[in-house]
XYZ file of C-alpha atoms in Angstrom:
433
model
C -28.898 -11.056 -57.898
C -31.033 -8.645 -55.899
C -34.162 -9.485 -57.904
C -35.183 -12.124 -55.307
C -35.343 -9.508 -52.480
C -38.840 -8.306 -53.474
C -40.418 -9.312 -50.099
C -38.536 -6.756 -47.980
C -38.785 -2.978 -47.711
C -38.753 -0.586 -50.634
C -35.333 0.762 -49.773
C -33.703 -2.648 -50.151
C -35.409 -3.091 -53.510
C -34.359 0.281 -54.935
C -30.698 -0.121 -53.936
C -29.814 -2.983 -56.364
C -31.405 -1.131 -59.304
C -29.417 1.977 -58.527
C -26.215 -0.099 -58.351
C -27.031 -1.650 -61.694
C -27.735 1.712 -63.335
C -24.636 3.321 -61.885
C -22.510 0.411 -63.072
C -23.659 0.881 -66.671
C -23.408 4.646 -66.403
C -19.830 4.292 -65.185
C -18.982 2.157 -68.216
C -20.621 4.644 -70.615
C -19.060 7.815 -69.206
C -15.360 8.363 -68.711
C -14.289 8.479 -65.069
C -11.505 7.360 -62.853
C -11.733 3.575 -62.200
C -10.695 3.903 -58.560
C -13.401 6.474 -57.886
C -16.109 4.395 -59.534
C -14.966 1.264 -57.724
C -14.947 2.964 -54.301
C -18.409 4.449 -54.833
C -19.935 1.162 -55.970
C -18.212 -0.755 -53.185
C -19.538 1.627 -50.538
C -23.122 1.441 -51.842
C -22.915 -2.333 -52.149
C -21.657 -2.751 -48.575
C -24.410 -0.433 -47.262
C -27.044 -2.466 -49.079
C -25.687 -5.728 -47.685
C -25.576 -4.293 -44.155
C -29.184 -3.151 -44.441
C -30.244 -6.612 -45.617
C -28.345 -8.187 -42.700
C -30.094 -5.875 -40.212
C -33.473 -6.793 -41.669
C -32.595 -10.489 -41.409
C -31.430 -10.279 -37.771
C -34.446 -8.272 -36.623
C -37.014 -10.105 -38.739
C -40.453 -10.461 -37.136
C -43.305 -12.013 -39.046
C -45.866 -10.123 -36.933
C -44.185 -6.743 -37.273
C -45.610 -4.064 -39.560
C -42.855 -2.688 -41.849
C -42.110 0.993 -41.504
C -42.172 1.414 -45.293
C -44.603 -0.548 -47.435
C -43.545 -1.115 -51.096
C -45.694 0.858 -53.507
C -46.996 -0.935 -56.624
C -46.662 2.272 -58.647
C -42.866 2.108 -58.253
C -42.505 -1.243 -60.052
C -41.196 0.530 -63.170
C -37.979 1.682 -61.472
C -37.419 -1.697 -59.808
C -36.985 -3.585 -63.084
C -34.286 -3.261 -65.658
C -34.326 0.165 -67.421
C -37.343 0.018 -69.760
C -38.994 2.525 -72.053
C -42.559 3.033 -70.754
C -45.337 5.059 -72.376
C -46.525 6.825 -69.185
C -43.299 8.901 -68.655
C -43.353 9.920 -72.341
C -47.014 11.048 -72.142
C -46.255 12.989 -68.983
C -43.272 14.727 -70.648
C -45.545 15.730 -73.550
C -48.203 17.122 -71.161
C -50.875 14.588 -72.029
C -51.572 13.569 -68.405
C -52.912 15.531 -65.438
C -53.035 14.704 -61.710
C -55.800 15.414 -59.232
C -53.520 15.645 -56.193
C -54.140 12.058 -55.048
C -51.245 10.549 -53.075
C -50.925 7.531 -55.348
C -50.966 9.674 -58.500
C -48.297 11.942 -57.046
C -46.088 8.893 -56.473
C -46.646 7.732 -60.060
C -45.794 11.230 -61.333
C -42.516 11.229 -59.370
C -41.636 7.790 -60.764
C -42.335 9.044 -64.311
C -40.080 12.068 -63.789
C -37.222 9.814 -62.636
C -37.621 7.579 -65.697
C -37.854 10.609 -68.011
C -34.552 11.872 -66.664
C -33.027 8.440 -67.276
C -34.306 8.478 -70.898
C -32.798 11.904 -71.620
C -29.501 11.681 -69.734
C -28.582 7.990 -70.194
C -30.552 6.548 -73.134
C -27.886 3.861 -73.626
C -29.016 2.151 -70.401
C -32.531 1.476 -71.737
C -32.429 -2.061 -73.123
C -36.129 -2.912 -73.650
C -39.552 -1.414 -74.213
C -42.966 -1.797 -72.601
C -44.244 -3.790 -75.589
C -41.419 -6.301 -75.123
C -42.388 -6.837 -71.475
C -46.036 -7.272 -72.420
C -45.119 -9.902 -74.966
C -43.137 -11.774 -72.318
C -46.196 -11.742 -69.997
C -44.522 -9.742 -67.262
C -47.156 -6.992 -67.146
C -50.688 -7.476 -65.777
C -53.322 -5.485 -67.578
C -55.737 -5.644 -64.629
C -53.401 -3.475 -62.539
C -53.548 -0.558 -64.961
C -57.243 -1.006 -65.667
C -59.387 1.812 -64.302
C -62.129 0.929 -61.869
C -65.565 2.223 -62.825
C -68.258 2.352 -60.160
C -71.732 2.291 -61.612
C -73.738 1.661 -58.432
C -74.357 4.603 -56.099
C -74.935 4.279 -52.389
C -77.880 6.691 -52.477
C -79.815 4.417 -54.796
C -79.180 1.428 -52.546
C -80.353 3.274 -49.434
C -83.451 4.570 -51.194
C -84.520 1.080 -52.168
C -84.112 -0.273 -48.651
C -86.956 -0.502 -46.146
C -86.804 0.510 -42.504
C -89.757 -1.614 -41.456
C -88.598 -4.312 -39.044
C -89.375 -7.877 -39.900
C -90.962 -9.427 -36.800
C -93.290 -12.225 -35.993
C -96.923 -11.118 -36.065
C -97.539 -12.999 -32.817
C -94.913 -11.008 -30.921
C -96.290 -8.826 -28.102
C -94.602 -5.800 -26.600
C -95.076 -5.395 -22.854
C -94.096 -2.284 -20.928
C -93.018 -2.751 -17.327
C -92.782 0.072 -14.870
C -89.644 0.138 -12.705
C -90.010 -1.020 -9.118
C -89.086 1.845 -6.802
C -89.646 -0.216 -3.633
C -86.920 -1.919 -1.602
C -87.397 -4.106 1.471
C -84.099 -4.610 3.330
C -84.046 -6.012 6.840
C -82.742 -8.669 9.162
C -83.658 -11.185 11.839
C -81.468 -12.501 14.661
C -81.459 -14.765 17.733
C -78.925 -14.439 20.593
C -78.306 -16.578 23.664
C -76.460 -15.801 26.903
C -75.468 -17.654 30.055
C -74.267 -16.299 33.387
C -72.733 -18.513 36.058
C -71.357 -17.486 39.476
C -69.482 -19.432 42.148
C -71.077 -19.913 45.565
C -68.552 -17.640 47.276
C -69.486 -14.662 45.052
C -72.092 -12.537 46.853
C -75.018 -11.210 44.847
C -74.397 -13.518 41.904
C -77.261 -15.383 40.292
C -76.953 -18.070 37.612
C -79.270 -17.321 34.713
C -79.926 -17.847 31.033
C -81.277 -15.354 28.559
C -82.370 -15.163 24.972
C -83.083 -12.315 22.588
C -85.067 -12.161 19.366
C -84.683 -9.177 17.052
C -86.499 -8.295 13.862
C -85.943 -5.244 11.702
C -87.571 -4.558 8.352
C -87.630 -1.529 6.060
C -89.933 -0.505 3.239
C -88.314 2.222 1.161
C -89.781 3.993 -1.832
C -87.617 6.248 -3.982
C -88.493 7.290 -7.533
C -84.958 8.688 -8.053
C -86.377 12.153 -8.639
C -87.497 14.142 -5.613
C -89.973 12.105 -3.579
C -89.112 9.272 -1.180
C -90.884 7.409 1.616
C -89.036 5.410 4.284
C -90.668 2.984 6.714
C -88.861 1.125 9.493
C -90.124 -1.424 12.026
C -87.798 -2.409 14.886
C -88.845 -5.288 17.162
C -86.834 -6.506 20.178
C -87.971 -9.054 22.753
C -85.704 -10.814 25.233
C -86.185 -12.961 28.354
C -83.961 -14.185 31.152
C -84.398 -16.701 33.933
C -84.631 -15.431 37.526
C -84.322 -17.522 40.686
C -84.987 -14.619 43.021
C -88.425 -13.922 41.536
C -90.723 -16.477 43.108
C -93.787 -15.504 41.085
C -92.389 -16.174 37.581
C -89.504 -18.026 35.977
C -88.806 -15.659 33.061
C -88.584 -11.909 33.079
C -88.499 -9.701 29.965
C -85.286 -7.773 29.329
C -85.411 -6.056 25.933
C -89.025 -5.192 25.368
C -89.957 -2.707 22.672
C -91.516 -2.185 19.292
C -90.820 1.020 17.372
C -92.170 2.186 14.026
C -90.882 5.190 12.074
C -92.272 6.526 8.809
C -90.933 9.535 6.950
C -92.026 11.087 3.666
C -89.574 13.481 2.085
C -89.284 15.863 -0.825
C -85.781 16.695 -2.022
C -84.841 20.343 -1.558
C -81.137 20.261 -2.427
C -79.022 17.115 -2.859
C -78.793 15.832 0.760
C -81.419 18.191 2.221
C -85.141 17.377 2.206
C -88.475 18.640 3.470
C -90.062 15.888 5.546
C -93.069 14.781 7.550
C -92.099 12.230 10.196
C -94.175 9.981 12.470
C -92.777 7.875 15.312
C -94.635 5.254 17.382
C -93.087 3.526 20.404
C -94.495 1.010 22.886
C -93.762 -2.198 24.785
C -94.440 -5.737 23.591
C -95.332 -7.741 26.700
C -96.156 -6.765 30.307
C -93.343 -6.480 32.838
C -93.825 -7.031 36.580
C -92.041 -5.886 39.666
C -90.027 -8.742 41.292
C -92.043 -11.108 43.543
C -95.302 -9.200 42.890
C -98.125 -9.110 40.370
C -97.805 -5.346 39.921
C -97.373 -4.357 36.280
C -95.200 -1.281 35.619
C -95.172 -1.403 31.806
C -97.271 -3.107 29.146
C -98.227 -2.928 25.497
C -99.911 0.446 24.815
C -98.924 1.497 28.315
C -97.385 3.743 27.345
C -97.751 4.422 23.600
C -95.735 7.453 22.457
C -96.535 9.120 19.131
C -94.605 12.031 17.606
C -95.814 13.814 14.461
C -94.383 16.864 12.804
C -92.868 18.518 9.750
C -89.141 19.145 9.562
C -85.940 19.025 7.579
C -83.752 15.996 7.001
C -80.026 16.114 6.256
C -78.085 13.075 5.041
C -74.346 12.875 5.603
C -71.459 10.613 4.653
C -67.855 11.045 5.763
C -65.000 8.907 4.484
C -64.554 6.765 1.386
C -63.284 3.298 2.322
C -65.387 2.870 5.510
C -67.711 5.862 5.580
C -69.529 7.122 8.670
C -73.017 7.782 7.313
C -76.496 8.583 8.525
C -79.122 11.280 8.659
C -80.477 13.811 11.135
C -84.093 14.951 11.186
C -85.043 18.196 12.931
C -88.677 19.012 13.726
C -88.922 22.583 15.070
C -92.498 22.034 16.282
C -93.663 18.460 16.802
C -96.892 17.139 18.262
C -96.274 14.592 21.042
C -99.020 12.271 22.269
C -98.677 9.821 25.164
C -101.392 7.238 25.620
C -101.665 4.823 28.589
C -104.267 2.070 28.365
C -103.885 0.625 31.894
C -105.675 2.828 34.369
C -103.254 1.860 37.144
C -100.297 3.258 35.154
C -101.803 6.604 34.175
C -100.187 8.701 36.886
C -96.877 6.808 36.585
C -96.341 8.227 33.102
C -97.258 11.825 33.890
C -100.941 11.750 32.909
C -103.585 13.293 35.135
C -105.910 11.017 37.051
C -109.028 10.141 35.080
C -107.340 10.588 31.708
C -105.533 8.177 29.420
C -103.515 10.568 27.275
C -101.541 13.786 27.335
C -100.668 16.218 24.543
C -97.765 18.593 24.156
C -95.775 20.505 21.540
C -92.064 21.029 21.233
C -88.946 20.475 19.172
C -87.793 16.984 18.281
C -84.543 15.617 16.841
C -83.843 12.126 15.477
C -80.320 11.008 14.574
C -79.461 7.734 12.810
C -75.873 6.711 12.123
C -73.851 3.698 10.996
C -70.131 2.995 10.761
C -68.386 -0.187 9.527
C -65.333 0.089 11.793
C -63.609 -2.915 10.194
C -64.839 -5.719 7.962
C -66.121 -7.765 10.904
C -67.279 -4.969 13.235
C -70.177 -2.588 12.575
C -71.564 0.154 14.808
C -75.154 1.270 14.384
C -77.048 3.702 16.565
C -80.076 5.944 16.974
C -80.848 8.973 19.133
C -84.350 10.365 19.702
C -84.967 13.560 21.678
C -88.154 15.469 22.442
C -88.859 18.300 24.829
C -91.936 20.386 25.513
C -89.726 22.881 27.386
C -90.938 21.382 30.673
C -90.348 17.676 30.257
C -87.664 15.848 28.284
C -87.636 12.420 26.729
C -84.448 10.789 25.354
C -84.002 7.336 23.816
C -80.444 6.417 22.794
C -79.497 2.948 21.529
C -76.262 1.517 20.131
C -75.578 -1.884 18.565
C -72.089 -3.286 17.951
C -72.093 -6.322 15.666
C -69.099 -8.692 15.573
C -69.391 -11.072 12.616
C -67.562 -14.392 12.923
C -69.071 -16.018 9.865
C -71.879 -15.355 7.420
C -74.665 -16.186 9.870
C -72.895 -16.285 13.248
C -72.088 -13.163 15.223
C -71.951 -11.502 18.592
C -73.944 -8.379 19.411
C -73.449 -5.787 22.118
C -76.595 -3.732 22.646
C -76.552 -0.627 24.846
C -79.807 1.194 25.538
C -79.954 4.482 27.458
C -83.498 5.830 27.993
C -84.425 8.931 29.974
C -87.954 10.150 30.721
C -88.543 12.737 33.438
C -92.312 12.321 33.050
C -92.097 8.928 34.770
C -92.342 9.551 38.499
C -90.330 6.529 39.600
C -87.381 7.248 37.265
C -84.163 8.290 38.935
C -82.358 9.841 36.006
C -80.885 8.194 32.937
C -80.783 4.393 32.979
C -78.323 2.036 31.309
C -79.372 -1.308 29.793
C -76.713 -3.573 28.290
C -76.921 -6.937 26.573
C -74.101 -9.013 25.097
C -74.950 -12.221 23.297
C -73.779 -14.723 20.712
C -76.139 -16.072 18.111
C -77.223 -16.149 14.498
C -78.547 -13.479 12.184
C -79.772 -13.259 8.622
C -80.000 -10.095 6.551
C -82.226 -9.714 3.509
């Protein structure tokens, strides 16, 4: 009755055969009936319990822990006299150590023991099964492989089959990048009549920043930066003109570097700084600054160190130190020569000294970013400092508010009274590319 359980594990298939063999062995050998009955009953109940467990935990997608082996089919059928156990007993077969052959050898030994110890249990022979059509000859047939892989590989060709019209083009990687941004801000100030010193005014600011960066990802890099700022505001107290410039500068920095060690580089840096439009003293036609008046140029070799602190919102930047820089100041307007520390009758002055440039950036939160720059030069007699900070508050993709704080100091300018503070807060639009 257990012959229909062939689809489950090997253990459930072997158990019924053992019960059948033990039943016939018990009838052939004298033994106590109670002992035989108890033993068979226990094995039968264990087999049924195992089948019940397999039924309750059945899973069609599960991989069985034990896979039935085809070489064990001889011990799953009724006791039969096969030729392979007899040949093995007579020493006519040898094994090569293969796992499947070892299993077949163990099955033959079990059948050989059955033939010698309980021959009365053997009811049929292998020829009888073959006549009934219960044995498949293709299972026992040996597989002969005539083709060899080496011959197949040798006959193959490695020449690719392509269209004769196909052309192969080699493109060099582009090491240039051009990030930048443009923005427009607007401001309005209004004062009540009872507020002394107040003046209603409007102002606008246009900013443009573009970079040209070359980096071959090896050792050499070349960074170029152009920063343009021009702003105007209305003025009722100035009778000579309606608009007065507020932010008024154009600055160009170029730096070529050669990597020395990871974040440290040998560099040659050039900085140019001047004004964009002329600026007049209130209610007069006297110009106190203009384009190329002055024009400051700093050239010198140095070392550049890049830094980055933090992971989620890092504070990053670089500092460039020039131990000996060449500083040139050129003033085109003759009337402004002495104002900017140049001797009468000359248009330029030359000096040497150390120079330091610091650039930094910090995304404080997702909508707030702080970006700044510090430039310092000294010829050990005169000192020039230019410090600017920009706080950007992003409301939407293109709309933001910017707080710009500029702190210049130049003790070569005769009319300067120490460090100045220029501040501008505006709301507008910006686009980064």
